[in-house]
mmCIF file of C-alpha atoms in Angstrom:
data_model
loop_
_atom_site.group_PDB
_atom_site.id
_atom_site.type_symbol
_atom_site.label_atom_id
_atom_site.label_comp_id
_atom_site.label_asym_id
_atom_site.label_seq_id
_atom_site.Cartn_x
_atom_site.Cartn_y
_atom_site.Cartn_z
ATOM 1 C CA UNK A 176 50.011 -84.413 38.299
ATOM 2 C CA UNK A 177 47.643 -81.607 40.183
ATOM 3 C CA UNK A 178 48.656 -78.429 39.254
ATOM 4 C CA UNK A 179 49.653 -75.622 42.379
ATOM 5 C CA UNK A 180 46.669 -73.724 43.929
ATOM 6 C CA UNK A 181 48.279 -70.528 42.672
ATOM 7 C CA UNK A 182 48.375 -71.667 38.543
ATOM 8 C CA UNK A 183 46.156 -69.966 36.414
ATOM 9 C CA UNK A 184 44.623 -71.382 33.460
ATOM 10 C CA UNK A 185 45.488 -69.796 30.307
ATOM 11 C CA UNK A 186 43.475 -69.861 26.529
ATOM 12 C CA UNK A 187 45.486 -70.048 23.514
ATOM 13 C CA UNK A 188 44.509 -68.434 20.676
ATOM 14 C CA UNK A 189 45.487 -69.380 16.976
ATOM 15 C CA UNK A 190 47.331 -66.244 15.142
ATOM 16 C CA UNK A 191 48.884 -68.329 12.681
ATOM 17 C CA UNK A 192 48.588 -67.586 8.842
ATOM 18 C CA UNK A 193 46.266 -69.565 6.710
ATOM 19 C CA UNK A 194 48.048 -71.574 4.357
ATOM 20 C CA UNK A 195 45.489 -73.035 2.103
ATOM 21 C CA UNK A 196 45.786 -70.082 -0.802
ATOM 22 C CA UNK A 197 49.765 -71.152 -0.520
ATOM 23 C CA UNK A 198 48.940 -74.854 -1.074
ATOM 24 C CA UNK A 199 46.059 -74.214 -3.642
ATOM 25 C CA UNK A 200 48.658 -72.052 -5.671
ATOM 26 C CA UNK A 201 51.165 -74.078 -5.736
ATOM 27 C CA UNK A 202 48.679 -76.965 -6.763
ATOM 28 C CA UNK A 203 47.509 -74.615 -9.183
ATOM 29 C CA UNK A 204 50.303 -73.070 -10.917
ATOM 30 C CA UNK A 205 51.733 -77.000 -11.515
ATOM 31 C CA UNK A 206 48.427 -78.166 -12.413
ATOM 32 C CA UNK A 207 48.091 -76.036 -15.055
ATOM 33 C CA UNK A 208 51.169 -76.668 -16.394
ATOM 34 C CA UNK A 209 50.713 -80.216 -16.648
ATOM 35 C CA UNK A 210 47.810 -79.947 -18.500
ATOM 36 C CA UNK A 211 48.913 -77.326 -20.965
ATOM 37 C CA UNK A 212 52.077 -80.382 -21.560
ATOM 38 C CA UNK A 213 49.352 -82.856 -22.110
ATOM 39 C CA UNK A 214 47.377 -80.948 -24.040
ATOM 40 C CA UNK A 215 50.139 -80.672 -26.567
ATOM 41 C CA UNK A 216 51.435 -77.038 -26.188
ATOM 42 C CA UNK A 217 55.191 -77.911 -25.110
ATOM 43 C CA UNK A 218 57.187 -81.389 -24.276
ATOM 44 C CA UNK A 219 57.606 -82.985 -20.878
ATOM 45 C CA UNK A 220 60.717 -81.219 -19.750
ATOM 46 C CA UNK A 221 62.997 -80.069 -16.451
ATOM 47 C CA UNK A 222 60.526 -76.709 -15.717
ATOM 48 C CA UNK A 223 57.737 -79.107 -15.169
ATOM 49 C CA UNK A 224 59.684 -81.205 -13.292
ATOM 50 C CA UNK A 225 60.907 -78.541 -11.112
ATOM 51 C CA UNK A 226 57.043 -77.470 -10.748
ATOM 52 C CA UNK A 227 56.044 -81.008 -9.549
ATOM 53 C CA UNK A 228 59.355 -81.265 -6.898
ATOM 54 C CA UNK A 229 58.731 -78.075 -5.522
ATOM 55 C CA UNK A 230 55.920 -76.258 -5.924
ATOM 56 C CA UNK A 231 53.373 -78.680 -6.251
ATOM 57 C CA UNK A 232 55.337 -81.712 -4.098
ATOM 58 C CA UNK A 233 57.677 -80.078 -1.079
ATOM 59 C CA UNK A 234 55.329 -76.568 -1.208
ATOM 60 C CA UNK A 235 52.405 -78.690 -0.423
ATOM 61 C CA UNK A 236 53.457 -81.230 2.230
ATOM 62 C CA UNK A 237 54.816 -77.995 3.970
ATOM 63 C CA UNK A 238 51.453 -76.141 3.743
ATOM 64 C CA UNK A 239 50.072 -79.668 4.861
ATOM 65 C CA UNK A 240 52.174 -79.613 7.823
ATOM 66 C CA UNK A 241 50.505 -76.500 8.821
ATOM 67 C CA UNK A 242 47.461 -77.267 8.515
ATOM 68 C CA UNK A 243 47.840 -80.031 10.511
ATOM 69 C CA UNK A 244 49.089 -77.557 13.527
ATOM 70 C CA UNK A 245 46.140 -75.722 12.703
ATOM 71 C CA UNK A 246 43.574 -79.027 13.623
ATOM 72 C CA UNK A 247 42.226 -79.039 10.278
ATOM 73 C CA UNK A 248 42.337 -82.419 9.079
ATOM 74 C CA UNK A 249 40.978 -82.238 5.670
ATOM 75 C CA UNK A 250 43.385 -79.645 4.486
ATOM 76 C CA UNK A 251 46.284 -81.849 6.349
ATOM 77 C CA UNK A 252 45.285 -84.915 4.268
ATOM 78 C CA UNK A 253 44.420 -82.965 0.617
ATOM 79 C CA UNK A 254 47.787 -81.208 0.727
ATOM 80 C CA UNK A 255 50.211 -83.545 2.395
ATOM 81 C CA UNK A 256 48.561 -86.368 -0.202
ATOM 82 C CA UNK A 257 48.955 -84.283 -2.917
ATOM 83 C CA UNK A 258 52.552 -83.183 -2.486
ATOM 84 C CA UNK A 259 53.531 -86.659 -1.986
ATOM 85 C CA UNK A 260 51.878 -87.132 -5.474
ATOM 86 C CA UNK A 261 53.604 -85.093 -7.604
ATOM 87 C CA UNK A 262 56.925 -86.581 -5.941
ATOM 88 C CA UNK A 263 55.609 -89.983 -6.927
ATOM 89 C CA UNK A 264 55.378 -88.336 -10.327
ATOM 90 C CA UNK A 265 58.353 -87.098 -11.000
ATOM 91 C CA UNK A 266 59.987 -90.137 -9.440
ATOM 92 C CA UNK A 267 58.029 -92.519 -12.161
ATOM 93 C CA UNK A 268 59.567 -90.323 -14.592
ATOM 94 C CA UNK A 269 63.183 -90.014 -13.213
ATOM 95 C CA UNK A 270 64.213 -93.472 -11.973
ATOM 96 C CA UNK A 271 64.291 -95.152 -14.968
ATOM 97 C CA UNK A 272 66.236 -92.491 -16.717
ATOM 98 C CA UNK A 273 68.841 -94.213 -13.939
ATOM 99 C CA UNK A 274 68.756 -97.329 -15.419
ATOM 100 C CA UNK A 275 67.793 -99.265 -12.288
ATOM 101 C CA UNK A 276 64.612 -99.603 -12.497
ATOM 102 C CA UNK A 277 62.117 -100.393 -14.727
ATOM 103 C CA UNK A 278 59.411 -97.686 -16.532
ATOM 104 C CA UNK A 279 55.853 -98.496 -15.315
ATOM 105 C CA UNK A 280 53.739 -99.458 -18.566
ATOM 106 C CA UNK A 281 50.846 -97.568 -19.605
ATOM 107 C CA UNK A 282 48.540 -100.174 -17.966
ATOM 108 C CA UNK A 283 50.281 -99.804 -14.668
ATOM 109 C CA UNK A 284 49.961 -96.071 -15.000
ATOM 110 C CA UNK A 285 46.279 -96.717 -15.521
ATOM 111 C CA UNK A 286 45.617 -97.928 -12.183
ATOM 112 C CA UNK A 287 48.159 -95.621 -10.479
ATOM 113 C CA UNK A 288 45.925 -92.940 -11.703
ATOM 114 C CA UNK A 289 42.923 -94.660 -10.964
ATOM 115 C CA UNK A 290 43.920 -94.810 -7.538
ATOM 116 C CA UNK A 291 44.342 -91.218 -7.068
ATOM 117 C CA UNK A 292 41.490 -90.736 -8.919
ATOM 118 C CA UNK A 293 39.316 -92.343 -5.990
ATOM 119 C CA UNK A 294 41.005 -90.962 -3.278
ATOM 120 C CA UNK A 295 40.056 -87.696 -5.161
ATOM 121 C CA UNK A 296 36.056 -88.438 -4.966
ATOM 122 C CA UNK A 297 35.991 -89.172 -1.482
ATOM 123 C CA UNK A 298 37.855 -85.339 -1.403
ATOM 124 C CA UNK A 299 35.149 -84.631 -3.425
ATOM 125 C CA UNK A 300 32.770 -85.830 -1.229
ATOM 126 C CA UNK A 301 34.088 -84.130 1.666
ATOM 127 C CA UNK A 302 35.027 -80.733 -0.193
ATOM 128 C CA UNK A 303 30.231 -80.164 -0.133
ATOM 129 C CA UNK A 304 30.629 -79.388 3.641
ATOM 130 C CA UNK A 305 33.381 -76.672 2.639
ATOM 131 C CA UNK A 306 32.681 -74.449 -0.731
ATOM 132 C CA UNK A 307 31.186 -74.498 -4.245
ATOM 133 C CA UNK A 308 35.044 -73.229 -4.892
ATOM 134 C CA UNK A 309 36.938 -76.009 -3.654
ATOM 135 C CA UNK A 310 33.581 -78.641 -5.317
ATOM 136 C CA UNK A 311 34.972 -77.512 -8.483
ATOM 137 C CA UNK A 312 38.824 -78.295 -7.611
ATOM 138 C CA UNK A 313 38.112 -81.537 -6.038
ATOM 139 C CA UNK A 314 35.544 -82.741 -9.194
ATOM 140 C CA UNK A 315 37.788 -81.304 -11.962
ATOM 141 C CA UNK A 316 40.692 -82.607 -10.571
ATOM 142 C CA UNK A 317 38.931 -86.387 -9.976
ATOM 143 C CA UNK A 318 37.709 -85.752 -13.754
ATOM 144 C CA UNK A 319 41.232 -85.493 -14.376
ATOM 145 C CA UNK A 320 42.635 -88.836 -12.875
ATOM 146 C CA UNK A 321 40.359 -91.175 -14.442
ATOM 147 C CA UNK A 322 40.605 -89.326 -17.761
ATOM 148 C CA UNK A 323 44.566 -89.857 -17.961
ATOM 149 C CA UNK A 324 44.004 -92.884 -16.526
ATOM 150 C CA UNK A 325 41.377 -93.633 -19.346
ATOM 151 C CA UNK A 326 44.417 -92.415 -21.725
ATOM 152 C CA UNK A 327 46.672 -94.852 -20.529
ATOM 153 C CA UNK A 328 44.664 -97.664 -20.470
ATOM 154 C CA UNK A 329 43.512 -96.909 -24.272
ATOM 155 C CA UNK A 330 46.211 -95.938 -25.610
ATOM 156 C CA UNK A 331 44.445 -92.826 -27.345
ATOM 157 C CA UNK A 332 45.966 -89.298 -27.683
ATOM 158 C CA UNK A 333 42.952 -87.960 -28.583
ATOM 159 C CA UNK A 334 41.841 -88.660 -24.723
ATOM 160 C CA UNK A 335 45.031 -87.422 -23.405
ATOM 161 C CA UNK A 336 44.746 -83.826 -25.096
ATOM 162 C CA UNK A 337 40.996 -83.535 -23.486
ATOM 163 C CA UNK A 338 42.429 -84.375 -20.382
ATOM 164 C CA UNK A 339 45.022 -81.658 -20.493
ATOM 165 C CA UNK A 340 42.130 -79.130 -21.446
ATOM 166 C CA UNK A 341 40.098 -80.129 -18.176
ATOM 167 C CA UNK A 342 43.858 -80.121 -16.149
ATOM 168 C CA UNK A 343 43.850 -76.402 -17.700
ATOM 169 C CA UNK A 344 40.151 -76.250 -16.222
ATOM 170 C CA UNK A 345 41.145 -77.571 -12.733
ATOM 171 C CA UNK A 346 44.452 -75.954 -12.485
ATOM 172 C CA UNK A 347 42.629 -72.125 -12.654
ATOM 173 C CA UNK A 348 39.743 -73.850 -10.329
ATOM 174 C CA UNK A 349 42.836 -73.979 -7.609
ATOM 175 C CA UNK A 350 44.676 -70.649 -8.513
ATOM 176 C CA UNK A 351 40.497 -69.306 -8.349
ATOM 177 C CA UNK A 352 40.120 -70.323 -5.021
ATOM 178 C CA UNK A 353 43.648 -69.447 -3.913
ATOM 179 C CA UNK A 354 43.624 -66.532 -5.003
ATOM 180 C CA UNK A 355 40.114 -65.805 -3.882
ATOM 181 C CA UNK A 356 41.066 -66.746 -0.349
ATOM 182 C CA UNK A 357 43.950 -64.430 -0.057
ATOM 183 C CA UNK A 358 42.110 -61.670 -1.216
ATOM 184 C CA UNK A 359 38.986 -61.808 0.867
ATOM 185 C CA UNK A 360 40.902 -62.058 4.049
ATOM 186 C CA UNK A 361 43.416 -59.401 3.040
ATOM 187 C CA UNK A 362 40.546 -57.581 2.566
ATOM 188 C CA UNK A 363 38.546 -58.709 5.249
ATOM 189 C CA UNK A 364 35.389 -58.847 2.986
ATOM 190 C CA UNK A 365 34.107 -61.220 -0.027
ATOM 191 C CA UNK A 366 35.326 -59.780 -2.830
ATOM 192 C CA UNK A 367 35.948 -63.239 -4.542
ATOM 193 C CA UNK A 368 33.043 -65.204 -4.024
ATOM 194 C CA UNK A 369 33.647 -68.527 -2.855
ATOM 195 C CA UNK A 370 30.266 -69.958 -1.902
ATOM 196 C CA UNK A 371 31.265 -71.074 1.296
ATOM 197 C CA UNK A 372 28.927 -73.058 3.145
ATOM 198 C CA UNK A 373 30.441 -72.749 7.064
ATOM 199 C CA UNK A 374 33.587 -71.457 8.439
ATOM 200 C CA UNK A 375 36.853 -73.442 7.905
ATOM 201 C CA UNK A 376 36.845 -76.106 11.051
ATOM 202 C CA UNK A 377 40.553 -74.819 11.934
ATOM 203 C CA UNK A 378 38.977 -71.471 13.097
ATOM 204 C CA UNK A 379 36.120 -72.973 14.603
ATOM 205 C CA UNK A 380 38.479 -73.714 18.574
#
């Protein structure tokens, strides 16, 4: 349909909030716990739980549904992936506690985390066109999935507490770059250097 002589063509501009630092936090904060469980400082119990349903699963789908408004489709796919995860998770965990369903073996949790594990590489991959900041997320965090997943397929606890010490490691990666994010643009300088290598492709309209 042609539009009237008298319309006038109009530029929208962006002024919504960056969400990453809420989606790295919330990654963060949960990561961190789940590797301070597996490395043997406190039993699998309902705060972690809690952590993985909302902070680290519905927090992040939300902050990936935002950045999906925003156009930027790696932060879309990182987040909303991610919070899906850690629903997956928890759901492993509570189901069978239903008694309707099965628990997944060790071996089957070996390629479950596996699988993540690869999808986390390619992130990897993608996260050298972004920052040294979110480099060390992405490979920490892809260290982590095939280490637990190494765990499970072993059997060895030995493996399992050096994977919660690197979840530790990757969990204050996220809550670094968070953090780091806020700050600089409350600021509106780099304070927390990030090593970023071109501006986010959401701002770039």
């Amino acid at each position: 349909m042609a539009l009237p002589d008298s319309a006038t063509a109009c530029l929208l501009t962006d002024h919504t909030a960056n969400p990453a630092p809420l989606g790295l936090l919330g990654f963060g904060m949960t990561t961190l716990l789940l590797g301070l469980h597996h490395a043997g400082f406190f039993p699998l119990d309902a705060m972690l739980l809690a952590m993985g349903i909302f902070c680290g699963g519905l927090g992040q789908i939300l902050v990936g549904v935002m950045e999906w408004n925003r156009n930027n489709c790696f932060g879309a796919t990182a987040f909303t992936s991610y919070g899906l995860f850690w629903l997956s998770l928890v759901a492993l965990i509570l189901l069978p506690a239903t008694g309707l369903i099965t628990a997944s073996s060790p071996f089957a949790m070996g390629f479950y985390l596996s699988i993540w594990g690869l999808f986390s590489a390619v992130l990897f991959l993608a996260s050298f066109r972004l920052s040294r900041a979110l480099q060390l997320v992405f490979g920490s965090l892809m260290l982590l999935f095939f280490l637990l997943a190494a765990a499970d397929f072993s059997g060895n606890a030995s493996l399992e507490r050096i994977a919660g010490y690197e979840g530790i490691c990757c969990g204050l990666s996220a809550l670094y770059a968070g953090l780091g994010q806020m700050l600089n643009e409350v600021f509106c300088a780099s304070l927390v250097p990030l090593g970023l290598y071109r501006e986010p492709f959401s701002r770039r309209r």
